[in-house]
C-alpha atoms as a printed R data frame, in Angstrom:
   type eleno elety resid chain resno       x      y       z
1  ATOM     1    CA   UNK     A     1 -31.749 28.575  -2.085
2  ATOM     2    CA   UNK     A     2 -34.816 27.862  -4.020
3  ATOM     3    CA   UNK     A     3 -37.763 29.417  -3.241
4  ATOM     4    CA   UNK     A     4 -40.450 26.787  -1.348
5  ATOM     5    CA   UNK     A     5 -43.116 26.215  -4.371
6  ATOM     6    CA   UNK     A     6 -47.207 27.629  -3.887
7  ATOM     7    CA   UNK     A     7 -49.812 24.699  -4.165
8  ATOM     8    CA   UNK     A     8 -52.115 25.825  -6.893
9  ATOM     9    CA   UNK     A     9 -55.360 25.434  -5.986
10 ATOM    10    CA   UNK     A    10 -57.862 22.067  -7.259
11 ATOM    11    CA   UNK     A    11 -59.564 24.353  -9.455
12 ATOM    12    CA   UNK     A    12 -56.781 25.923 -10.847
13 ATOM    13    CA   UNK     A    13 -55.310 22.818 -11.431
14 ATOM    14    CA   UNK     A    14 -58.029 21.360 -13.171
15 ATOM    15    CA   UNK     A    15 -58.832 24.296 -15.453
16 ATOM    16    CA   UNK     A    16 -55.244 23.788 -16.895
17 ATOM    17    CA   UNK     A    17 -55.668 20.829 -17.511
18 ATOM    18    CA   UNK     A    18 -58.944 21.368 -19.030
19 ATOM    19    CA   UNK     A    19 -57.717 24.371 -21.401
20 ATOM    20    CA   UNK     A    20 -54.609 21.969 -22.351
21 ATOM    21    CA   UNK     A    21 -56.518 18.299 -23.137
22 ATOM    22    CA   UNK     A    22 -59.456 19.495 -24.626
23 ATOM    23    CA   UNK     A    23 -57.974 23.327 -26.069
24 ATOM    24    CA   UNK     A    24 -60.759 24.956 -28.386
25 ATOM    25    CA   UNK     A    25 -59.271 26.524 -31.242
26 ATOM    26    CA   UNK     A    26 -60.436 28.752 -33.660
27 ATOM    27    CA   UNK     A    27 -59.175 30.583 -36.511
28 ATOM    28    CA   UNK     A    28 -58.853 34.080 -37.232
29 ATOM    29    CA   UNK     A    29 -61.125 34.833 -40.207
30 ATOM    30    CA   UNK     A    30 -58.920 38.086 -41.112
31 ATOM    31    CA   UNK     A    31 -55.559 36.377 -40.919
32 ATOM    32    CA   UNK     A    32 -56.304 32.557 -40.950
33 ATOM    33    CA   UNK     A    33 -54.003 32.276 -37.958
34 ATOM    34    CA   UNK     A    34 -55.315 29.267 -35.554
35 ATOM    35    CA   UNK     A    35 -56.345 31.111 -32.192
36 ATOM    36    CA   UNK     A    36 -56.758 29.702 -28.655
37 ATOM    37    CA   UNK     A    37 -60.543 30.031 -26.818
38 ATOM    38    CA   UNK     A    38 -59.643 30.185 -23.825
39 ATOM    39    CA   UNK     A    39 -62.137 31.069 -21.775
40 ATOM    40    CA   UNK     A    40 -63.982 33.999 -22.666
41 ATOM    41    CA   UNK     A    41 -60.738 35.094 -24.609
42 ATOM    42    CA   UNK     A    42 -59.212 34.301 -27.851
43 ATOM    43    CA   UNK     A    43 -56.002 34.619 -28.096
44 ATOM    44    CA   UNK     A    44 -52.721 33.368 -29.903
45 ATOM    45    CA   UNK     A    45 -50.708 32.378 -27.001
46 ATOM    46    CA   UNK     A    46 -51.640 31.517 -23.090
47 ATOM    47    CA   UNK     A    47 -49.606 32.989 -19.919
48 ATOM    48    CA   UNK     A    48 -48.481 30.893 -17.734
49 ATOM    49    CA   UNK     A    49 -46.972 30.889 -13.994
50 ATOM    50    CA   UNK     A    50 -45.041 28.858 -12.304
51 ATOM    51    CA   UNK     A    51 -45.198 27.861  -8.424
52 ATOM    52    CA   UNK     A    52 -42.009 29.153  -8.115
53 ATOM    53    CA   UNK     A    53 -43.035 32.253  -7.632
54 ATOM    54    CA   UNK     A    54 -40.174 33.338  -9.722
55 ATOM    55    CA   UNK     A    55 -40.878 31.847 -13.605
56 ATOM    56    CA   UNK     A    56 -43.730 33.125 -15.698
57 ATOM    57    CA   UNK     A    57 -43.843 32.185 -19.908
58 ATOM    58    CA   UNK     A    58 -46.213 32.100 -22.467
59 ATOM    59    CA   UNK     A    59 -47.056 28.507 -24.279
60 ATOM    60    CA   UNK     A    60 -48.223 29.392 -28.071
61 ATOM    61    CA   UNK     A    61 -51.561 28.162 -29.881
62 ATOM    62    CA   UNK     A    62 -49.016 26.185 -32.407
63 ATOM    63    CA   UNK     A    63 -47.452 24.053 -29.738
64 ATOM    64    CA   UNK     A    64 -50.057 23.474 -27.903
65 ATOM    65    CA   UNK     A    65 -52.535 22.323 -30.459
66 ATOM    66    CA   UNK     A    66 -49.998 19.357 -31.466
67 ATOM    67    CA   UNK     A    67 -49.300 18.569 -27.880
68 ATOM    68    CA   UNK     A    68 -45.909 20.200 -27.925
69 ATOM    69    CA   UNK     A    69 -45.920 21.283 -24.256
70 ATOM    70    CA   UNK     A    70 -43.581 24.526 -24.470
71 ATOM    71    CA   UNK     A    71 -43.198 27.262 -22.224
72 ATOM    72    CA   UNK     A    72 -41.321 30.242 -23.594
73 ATOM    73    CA   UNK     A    73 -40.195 32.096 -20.460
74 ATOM    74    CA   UNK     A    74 -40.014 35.355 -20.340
75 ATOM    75    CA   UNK     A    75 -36.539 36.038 -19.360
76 ATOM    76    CA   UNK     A    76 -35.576 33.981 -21.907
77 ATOM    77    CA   UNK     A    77 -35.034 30.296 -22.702
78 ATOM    78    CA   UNK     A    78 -37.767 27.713 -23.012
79 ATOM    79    CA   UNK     A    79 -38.849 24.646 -20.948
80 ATOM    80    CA   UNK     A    80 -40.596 21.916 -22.577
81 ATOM    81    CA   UNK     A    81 -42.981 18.695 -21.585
82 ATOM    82    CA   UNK     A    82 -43.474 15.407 -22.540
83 ATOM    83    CA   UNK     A    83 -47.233 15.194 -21.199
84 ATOM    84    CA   UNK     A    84 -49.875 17.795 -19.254
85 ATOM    85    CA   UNK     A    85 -48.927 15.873 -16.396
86 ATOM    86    CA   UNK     A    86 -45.467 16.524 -16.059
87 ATOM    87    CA   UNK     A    87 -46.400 20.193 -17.030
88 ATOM    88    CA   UNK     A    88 -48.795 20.304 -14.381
89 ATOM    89    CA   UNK     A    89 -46.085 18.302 -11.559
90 ATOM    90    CA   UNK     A    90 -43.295 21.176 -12.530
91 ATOM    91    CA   UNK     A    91 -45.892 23.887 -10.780
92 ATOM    92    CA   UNK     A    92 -46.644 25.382 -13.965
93 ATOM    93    CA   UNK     A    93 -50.998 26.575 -14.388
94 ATOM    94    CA   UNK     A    94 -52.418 29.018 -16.045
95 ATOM    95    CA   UNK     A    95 -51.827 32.773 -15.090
């Protein structure tokens, strides 16, 4: 039996979205890798969670900044997305 999915709040919700359509990138003047602002962070990959309860995954700076919606899940494996939307519909937000 799957477990029931956990409605993510609005604002939740809408800062995914936010982080995903209009991602700030930067790049890392020591490395020249491309880097994610994301919030008051920078970093080269975002976690994510899934409503689930169960799935949690990390979506990379690379993917993300071509729209390649990727989740690389931590047990393993990888789910991927043709739009935010659908993203957003499978219960995955920002951790």
């Amino acid at each position: 039996m799957m477990p029931e999915k956990m409605p993510w709040s609005t604002e939740l919700t809408k800062r995914t979205r936010l982080e995903l359509e209009e991602m700030l990138t930067c790049t890392d003047p020591d490395t020249g890798k491309k880097q994610w602002a994301l919030g008051s962070m920078v970093v080269d990959a975002a976690r994510f969670k899934n409503a689930d309860g169960t799935r949690f995954g990390m979506m990379t700076v690379e993917n993300a900044a071509v729209d390649k919606w990727i989740i690389q899940l931590d047990g393993g494996g990888e789910e991927s997305y043709e739009t935010v939307d659908a993203l957003l519909e499978a219960g995955w937000a920002l951790d």
